Amino acid sequence: MGGSFSSRPPPPSPLLSAPWRRINWSDNHSTLQYVKAYQPETEDQVIRILLHGLVGSGKSSFINSVESVLRNRMCIPALVGNATQDCFTREVNPNAKISKDDRFYKPTPSANDKVHVLVFVIDANKWSLMNEKALEALDDIRDEAKLLDIPQVAILTKIDEVCPEIQKDIKNVYKSKELKEKMEKVSGAVGVPMNCIFPVKNYSKELDLDSDTDALILSALKPILDFGNDHLNKRYA
Ligand SMILES: Nc1nc2c(ncn2[C@@H]2O[C@H](COP(=O)(O)OP(=O)(O)O)[C@@H](O)[C@H]2O)c(=O)[nH]1
Ligand SMILES: [Mg+2]
């Protein structure tokens, strides 16, 4: 038998050799305690977090996932859509601002009534399919937030569908080259810095909680609370 072996180099790995962001996978306890123990500085304060994003991006699922992690059991307080039905969470419509006659309209909102952190929920896999019109509508919301100095965070959902390596093991999240590239593109396109973008896998089909999934959800929830709290107390930079 003869023949020569090809000297073609092996294909590059889809994973980086080391994660580019640290997550404490083995110990959720301290972050869980931190977010559970969070109390606004004064009793009358409430952090208002506004989630916005396209229908099907995973807003309801994120709310449910957070609730599930905090209660240590699967919860479905917000109705989740599926491929055929849509929209149970409402989106802010910048073209239909709250009217003065609306019973929720407050002519002089206090600091407590305002939004303290804006969370842009983005489906990691549909990002490139978002059309210009949809992006423009979301731009309006974000521009308004910028004017009001409201901190902005982006949550990249459905990372389990981004690449087989993450599907196999969610701990590959910060090693996946593909996801990092997606995050960089999102950051550039929506103007949210990388350190304010958090990839998550929401609970969607499973029956039991998983500590790695929890860890990632908590790693997104903690800064959302911190930024909201800073804004509520005007301590942001
Ligand atoms: N695989 C996967 N599916 C998700 C994830 N987040 C949401 N989904 C699914 O995406 C669909 C839309 O989610 P939903 O939360 O209703 O989106 P909303 O319209 O933004 O509230 C539902 O079928 C969810 O089960 C995720 O992280 N991974
Ligand atoms: Mg919804």
mmCIF file of C-alpha atoms and ligand atoms in Angstrom:
data_model
loop_
_atom_site.group_PDB
_atom_site.id
_atom_site.type_symbol
_atom_site.label_atom_id
_atom_site.label_comp_id
_atom_site.label_asym_id
_atom_site.label_seq_id
_atom_site.Cartn_x
_atom_site.Cartn_y
_atom_site.Cartn_z
ATOM 1 C CA MET A 1 0.000 0.000 0.000
ATOM 2 C CA GLY A 2 1.419 3.289 -0.973
ATOM 3 C CA GLY A 3 0.158 6.782 -1.293
ATOM 4 C CA SER A 4 0.942 9.845 0.613
ATOM 5 C CA PHE A 5 -0.976 11.370 3.447
ATOM 6 C CA SER A 6 -2.395 14.731 2.751
ATOM 7 C CA SER A 7 -0.633 17.432 4.702
ATOM 8 C CA ARG A 8 -3.768 19.562 4.815
ATOM 9 C CA PRO A 9 -4.090 21.081 8.279
ATOM 10 C CA PRO A 10 -7.092 20.012 10.351
ATOM 11 C CA PRO A 11 -10.068 22.407 10.192
ATOM 12 C CA PRO A 12 -9.898 25.142 12.826
ATOM 13 C CA SER A 13 -11.806 24.354 15.995
ATOM 14 C CA PRO A 14 -15.116 26.178 16.407
ATOM 15 C CA LEU A 15 -14.087 26.740 20.035
ATOM 16 C CA LEU A 16 -11.488 29.034 21.549
ATOM 17 C CA SER A 17 -9.001 27.299 23.813
ATOM 18 C CA ALA A 18 -10.107 29.391 26.796
ATOM 19 C CA PRO A 19 -13.363 31.220 27.572
ATOM 20 C CA TRP A 20 -13.231 34.975 27.052
ATOM 21 C CA ARG A 21 -15.582 35.684 29.956
ATOM 22 C CA ARG A 22 -15.655 33.932 33.313
ATOM 23 C CA ILE A 23 -18.773 32.306 34.721
ATOM 24 C CA ASN A 24 -18.676 30.507 38.028
ATOM 25 C CA TRP A 25 -20.434 27.369 36.788
ATOM 26 C CA SER A 26 -19.928 25.307 39.876
ATOM 27 C CA ASP A 27 -21.331 27.801 42.341
ATOM 28 C CA ASN A 28 -24.549 29.687 41.697
ATOM 29 C CA HIS A 29 -25.206 30.072 45.361
ATOM 30 C CA SER A 30 -23.583 33.446 45.952
ATOM 31 C CA THR A 31 -25.134 35.136 42.874
ATOM 32 C CA LEU A 32 -28.514 33.618 43.668
ATOM 33 C CA GLN A 33 -28.287 34.903 47.244
ATOM 34 C CA TYR A 34 -27.209 38.305 45.949
ATOM 35 C CA VAL A 35 -30.169 38.747 43.612
ATOM 36 C CA LYS A 36 -32.656 37.235 46.060
ATOM 37 C CA ALA A 37 -31.446 39.493 48.851
ATOM 38 C CA TYR A 38 -31.500 42.606 46.687
ATOM 39 C CA GLN A 39 -33.566 45.354 48.250
ATOM 40 C CA PRO A 40 -33.961 48.880 46.918
ATOM 41 C CA GLU A 41 -32.313 51.444 49.170
ATOM 42 C CA THR A 42 -35.578 52.802 50.471
ATOM 43 C CA GLU A 43 -38.792 50.916 51.042
ATOM 44 C CA ASP A 44 -40.841 52.836 48.482
ATOM 45 C CA GLN A 45 -38.409 52.190 45.635
ATOM 46 C CA VAL A 46 -39.104 49.737 42.819
ATOM 47 C CA ILE A 47 -36.741 48.940 39.945
ATOM 48 C CA ARG A 48 -38.595 49.000 36.670
ATOM 49 C CA ILE A 49 -37.042 46.870 33.964
ATOM 50 C CA LEU A 50 -38.399 47.276 30.449
ATOM 51 C CA LEU A 51 -37.894 44.291 28.165
ATOM 52 C CA HIS A 52 -38.270 45.031 24.487
ATOM 53 C CA GLY A 53 -37.610 43.060 21.337
ATOM 54 C CA LEU A 54 -39.339 41.396 18.430
ATOM 55 C CA VAL A 55 -42.186 38.920 18.827
ATOM 56 C CA GLY A 56 -40.702 35.495 19.423
ATOM 57 C CA SER A 57 -37.328 36.811 20.600
ATOM 58 C CA GLY A 58 -37.791 35.173 24.011
ATOM 59 C CA LYS A 59 -39.025 37.944 26.333
ATOM 60 C CA SER A 60 -41.725 35.872 28.035
ATOM 61 C CA SER A 61 -39.363 32.915 28.243
ATOM 62 C CA PHE A 62 -36.703 35.078 29.886
ATOM 63 C CA ILE A 63 -39.200 36.344 32.477
ATOM 64 C CA ASN A 64 -40.247 32.746 33.160
ATOM 65 C CA SER A 65 -36.641 31.561 33.307
ATOM 66 C CA VAL A 66 -35.716 34.256 35.849
ATOM 67 C CA GLU A 67 -38.761 33.376 37.941
ATOM 68 C CA SER A 68 -37.858 29.678 37.726
ATOM 69 C CA VAL A 69 -34.271 30.269 38.857
ATOM 70 C CA LEU A 70 -35.391 32.461 41.759
ATOM 71 C CA ARG A 71 -38.034 29.967 42.924
ATOM 72 C CA ASN A 72 -35.912 26.919 42.177
ATOM 73 C CA ARG A 73 -38.669 25.280 40.159
ATOM 74 C CA MET A 74 -40.095 25.637 36.677
ATOM 75 C CA CYS A 75 -42.525 28.602 36.489
ATOM 76 C CA ILE A 76 -44.680 29.924 33.662
ATOM 77 C CA PRO A 77 -46.014 33.295 34.853
ATOM 78 C CA ALA A 78 -45.696 34.893 31.377
ATOM 79 C CA LEU A 79 -47.365 33.109 28.479
ATOM 80 C CA VAL A 80 -44.875 31.933 25.893
ATOM 81 C CA GLY A 81 -45.694 31.989 22.193
ATOM 82 C CA ASN A 82 -44.907 29.317 19.672
ATOM 83 C CA ALA A 83 -44.062 29.315 15.999
ATOM 84 C CA THR A 84 -47.678 29.775 14.869
ATOM 85 C CA GLN A 85 -49.211 32.025 17.484
ATOM 86 C CA ASP A 86 -47.425 35.098 18.605
ATOM 87 C CA CYS A 87 -47.130 37.861 21.088
ATOM 88 C CA PHE A 88 -48.259 37.506 24.655
ATOM 89 C CA THR A 89 -45.844 40.084 25.978
ATOM 90 C CA ARG A 90 -46.636 43.509 24.470
ATOM 91 C CA GLU A 91 -44.067 45.587 22.768
ATOM 92 C CA VAL A 92 -43.648 49.132 23.246
ATOM 93 C CA ASN A 93 -44.954 50.962 20.241
ATOM 94 C CA PRO A 94 -43.048 54.234 19.762
ATOM 95 C CA ASN A 95 -45.742 55.424 17.340
ATOM 96 C CA ALA A 96 -48.484 54.973 19.907
ATOM 97 C CA LYS A 97 -47.179 56.618 23.037
ATOM 98 C CA ILE A 98 -49.331 56.443 26.153
ATOM 99 C CA SER A 99 -52.189 58.898 25.849
ATOM 100 C CA LYS A 100 -52.953 61.555 28.445
ATOM 101 C CA ASP A 101 -56.380 59.972 28.874
ATOM 102 C CA ASP A 102 -54.936 56.546 29.637
ATOM 103 C CA ARG A 103 -55.665 55.537 33.220
ATOM 104 C CA PHE A 104 -51.962 54.658 33.609
ATOM 105 C CA TYR A 105 -50.783 58.060 32.383
ATOM 106 C CA LYS A 106 -48.953 60.065 35.034
ATOM 107 C CA PRO A 107 -48.344 63.711 34.135
ATOM 108 C CA THR A 108 -45.520 64.031 36.680
ATOM 109 C CA PRO A 109 -43.896 60.619 37.039
ATOM 110 C CA SER A 110 -41.624 60.215 40.052
ATOM 111 C CA ALA A 111 -38.164 58.597 39.747
ATOM 112 C CA ASN A 112 -39.850 55.421 40.901
ATOM 113 C CA ASP A 113 -42.382 55.413 38.057
ATOM 114 C CA LYS A 114 -39.795 55.625 35.320
ATOM 115 C CA VAL A 115 -37.938 52.834 33.577
ATOM 116 C CA HIS A 116 -34.557 52.238 35.202
ATOM 117 C CA VAL A 117 -33.028 49.752 32.823
ATOM 118 C CA LEU A 118 -33.862 48.887 29.235
ATOM 119 C CA VAL A 119 -33.304 45.280 28.163
ATOM 120 C CA PHE A 120 -33.203 44.537 24.461
ATOM 121 C CA VAL A 121 -34.068 40.849 23.942
ATOM 122 C CA ILE A 122 -32.599 39.465 20.719
ATOM 123 C CA ASP A 123 -32.900 35.996 19.196
ATOM 124 C CA ALA A 124 -29.270 35.108 18.481
ATOM 125 C CA ASN A 125 -30.280 33.165 15.368
ATOM 126 C CA LYS A 126 -32.637 35.678 13.794
ATOM 127 C CA TRP A 127 -30.373 38.631 14.267
ATOM 128 C CA SER A 128 -29.312 38.888 10.631
ATOM 129 C CA LEU A 129 -32.949 38.486 9.527
ATOM 130 C CA MET A 130 -34.200 41.500 11.442
ATOM 131 C CA ASN A 131 -35.401 43.889 8.803
ATOM 132 C CA GLU A 132 -34.556 47.534 8.717
ATOM 133 C CA LYS A 133 -38.040 48.638 9.702
ATOM 134 C CA ALA A 134 -38.012 46.529 12.831
ATOM 135 C CA LEU A 135 -34.586 47.834 13.735
ATOM 136 C CA GLU A 136 -35.718 51.421 13.185
ATOM 137 C CA ALA A 137 -38.689 50.969 15.503
ATOM 138 C CA LEU A 138 -36.373 49.597 18.159
ATOM 139 C CA ASP A 139 -33.903 52.415 17.496
ATOM 140 C CA ASP A 140 -36.584 54.910 18.478
ATOM 141 C CA ILE A 141 -37.031 53.230 21.842
ATOM 142 C CA ARG A 142 -33.291 53.106 22.414
ATOM 143 C CA ASP A 143 -32.787 56.716 21.348
ATOM 144 C CA GLU A 144 -35.373 57.785 23.875
ATOM 145 C CA ALA A 145 -33.589 55.734 26.532
ATOM 146 C CA LYS A 146 -30.284 57.383 25.630
ATOM 147 C CA LEU A 147 -31.843 60.827 26.010
ATOM 148 C CA LEU A 148 -33.069 59.871 29.462
ATOM 149 C CA ASP A 149 -29.725 58.265 30.357
ATOM 150 C CA ILE A 150 -31.373 54.906 30.993
ATOM 151 C CA PRO A 151 -28.809 52.088 31.055
ATOM 152 C CA GLN A 152 -29.216 49.569 28.247
ATOM 153 C CA VAL A 153 -28.486 45.886 28.222
ATOM 154 C CA ALA A 154 -28.952 43.285 25.480
ATOM 155 C CA ILE A 155 -29.878 39.667 26.107
ATOM 156 C CA LEU A 156 -29.021 37.231 23.325
ATOM 157 C CA THR A 157 -31.435 34.301 23.595
ATOM 158 C CA LYS A 158 -31.610 30.814 22.055
ATOM 159 C CA ILE A 159 -27.855 30.352 22.171
ATOM 160 C CA ASP A 160 -28.503 26.601 22.332
ATOM 161 C CA GLU A 161 -29.464 26.884 18.659
ATOM 162 C CA VAL A 162 -26.395 28.863 17.610
ATOM 163 C CA CYS A 163 -23.957 25.974 17.295
ATOM 164 C CA PRO A 164 -23.732 22.262 18.160
ATOM 165 C CA GLU A 165 -20.945 22.902 20.683
ATOM 166 C CA ILE A 166 -23.221 25.070 22.856
ATOM 167 C CA GLN A 167 -26.121 22.679 22.381
ATOM 168 C CA LYS A 168 -23.887 19.882 23.634
ATOM 169 C CA ASP A 169 -22.591 21.836 26.584
ATOM 170 C CA ILE A 170 -23.804 25.295 27.519
ATOM 171 C CA LYS A 171 -20.488 25.866 29.304
ATOM 172 C CA ASN A 172 -19.001 26.374 25.826
ATOM 173 C CA VAL A 173 -20.893 29.651 25.578
ATOM 174 C CA TYR A 174 -17.818 31.869 25.982
ATOM 175 C CA LYS A 175 -15.627 29.581 23.914
ATOM 176 C CA SER A 176 -17.815 29.544 20.805
ATOM 177 C CA LYS A 177 -16.228 31.634 18.075
ATOM 178 C CA GLU A 178 -19.561 31.893 16.259
ATOM 179 C CA LEU A 179 -21.399 33.303 19.265
ATOM 180 C CA LYS A 180 -18.603 35.776 20.006
ATOM 181 C CA GLU A 181 -18.820 37.017 16.432
ATOM 182 C CA LYS A 182 -22.597 37.351 16.704
ATOM 183 C CA MET A 183 -22.243 39.316 19.925
ATOM 184 C CA GLU A 184 -19.704 41.641 18.327
ATOM 185 C CA LYS A 185 -22.048 42.241 15.377
ATOM 186 C CA VAL A 186 -24.991 42.932 17.686
ATOM 187 C CA SER A 187 -22.847 45.273 19.748
ATOM 188 C CA GLY A 188 -21.845 47.254 16.672
ATOM 189 C CA ALA A 189 -25.336 47.363 15.214
ATOM 190 C CA VAL A 190 -27.290 48.395 18.315
ATOM 191 C CA GLY A 191 -24.544 50.356 20.050
ATOM 192 C CA VAL A 192 -24.575 48.327 23.264
ATOM 193 C CA PRO A 193 -21.024 47.617 24.471
ATOM 194 C CA MET A 194 -19.940 43.965 24.675
ATOM 195 C CA ASN A 195 -19.858 44.072 28.463
ATOM 196 C CA CYS A 196 -23.578 44.894 28.484
ATOM 197 C CA ILE A 197 -24.527 41.950 26.240
ATOM 198 C CA PHE A 198 -25.450 38.663 27.890
ATOM 199 C CA PRO A 199 -26.087 35.403 26.072
ATOM 200 C CA VAL A 200 -28.668 33.116 27.707
ATOM 201 C CA LYS A 201 -30.495 29.905 27.102
ATOM 202 C CA ASN A 202 -34.049 30.246 28.349
ATOM 203 C CA TYR A 203 -35.964 27.326 29.741
ATOM 204 C CA SER A 204 -38.265 26.362 26.903
ATOM 205 C CA LYS A 205 -38.766 22.622 26.676
ATOM 206 C CA GLU A 206 -37.210 21.144 29.776
ATOM 207 C CA LEU A 207 -39.012 20.032 32.918
ATOM 208 C CA ASP A 208 -36.127 20.341 35.335
ATOM 209 C CA LEU A 209 -33.791 23.156 36.155
ATOM 210 C CA ASP A 210 -30.132 22.848 35.274
ATOM 211 C CA SER A 211 -27.435 24.632 37.267
ATOM 212 C CA ASP A 212 -25.413 25.691 34.192
ATOM 213 C CA THR A 213 -28.510 27.219 32.567
ATOM 214 C CA ASP A 214 -29.275 28.925 35.877
ATOM 215 C CA ALA A 215 -25.723 30.276 36.110
ATOM 216 C CA LEU A 216 -26.016 32.040 32.762
ATOM 217 C CA ILE A 217 -29.450 33.482 33.546
ATOM 218 C CA LEU A 218 -28.149 34.778 36.878
ATOM 219 C CA SER A 219 -25.089 36.264 35.165
ATOM 220 C CA ALA A 220 -27.499 38.369 33.080
ATOM 221 C CA LEU A 221 -29.918 39.183 35.871
ATOM 222 C CA LYS A 222 -27.320 40.498 38.323
ATOM 223 C CA PRO A 223 -26.001 43.357 36.133
ATOM 224 C CA ILE A 224 -29.588 44.220 35.107
ATOM 225 C CA LEU A 225 -30.407 44.712 38.793
ATOM 226 C CA ASP A 226 -27.152 46.552 39.483
ATOM 227 C CA PHE A 227 -27.559 48.956 36.552
ATOM 228 C CA GLY A 228 -31.232 49.512 37.415
ATOM 229 C CA ASN A 229 -30.360 50.180 41.020
ATOM 230 C CA ASP A 230 -27.596 52.599 40.040
ATOM 231 C CA HIS A 231 -29.966 54.479 37.779
ATOM 232 C CA LEU A 232 -32.718 54.582 40.377
ATOM 233 C CA ASN A 233 -30.226 56.096 42.778
ATOM 234 C CA LYS A 234 -28.425 58.042 40.036
ATOM 235 C CA ARG A 235 -25.040 56.518 40.654
ATOM 236 C CA TYR A 236 -24.299 55.524 37.076
ATOM 237 C CA ALA A 237 -21.175 56.965 35.501
HETATM 238 N N1 LIG B 1 -34.325 26.704 22.147
HETATM 239 C C1 LIG B 1 -34.730 27.851 22.725
HETATM 240 N N2 LIG B 1 -35.987 28.279 22.524
HETATM 241 C C2 LIG B 1 -36.372 29.439 23.127
HETATM 242 C C3 LIG B 1 -35.481 30.195 23.948
HETATM 243 N N3 LIG B 1 -36.130 31.301 24.383
HETATM 244 C C4 LIG B 1 -37.387 31.240 23.869
HETATM 245 N N4 LIG B 1 -37.537 30.119 23.110
HETATM 246 C C5 LIG B 1 -38.736 29.724 22.337
HETATM 247 O O1 LIG B 1 -39.019 30.780 21.399
HETATM 248 C C6 LIG B 1 -40.420 30.968 21.258
HETATM 249 C C7 LIG B 1 -40.819 32.415 21.518
HETATM 250 O O2 LIG B 1 -40.521 32.746 22.851
HETATM 251 P P1 LIG B 1 -41.367 33.840 23.682
HETATM 252 O O3 LIG B 1 -40.763 33.874 25.043
HETATM 253 O O4 LIG B 1 -42.830 33.610 23.585
HETATM 254 O O5 LIG B 1 -40.990 35.191 22.883
HETATM 255 P P2 LIG B 1 -41.622 36.671 23.081
HETATM 256 O O6 LIG B 1 -42.612 36.855 21.960
HETATM 257 O O7 LIG B 1 -40.452 37.599 22.930
HETATM 258 O O8 LIG B 1 -42.228 36.756 24.443
HETATM 259 C C8 LIG B 1 -41.081 29.950 22.213
HETATM 260 O O9 LIG B 1 -41.412 28.803 21.468
HETATM 261 C C9 LIG B 1 -39.965 29.626 23.206
HETATM 262 O O10 LIG B 1 -40.115 28.336 23.769
HETATM 263 C C10 LIG B 1 -34.130 29.699 24.136
HETATM 264 O O11 LIG B 1 -33.275 30.298 24.799
HETATM 265 N N5 LIG B 1 -33.832 28.522 23.498
HETATM 266 MG MG MG B 2 -44.109 37.137 24.955
#
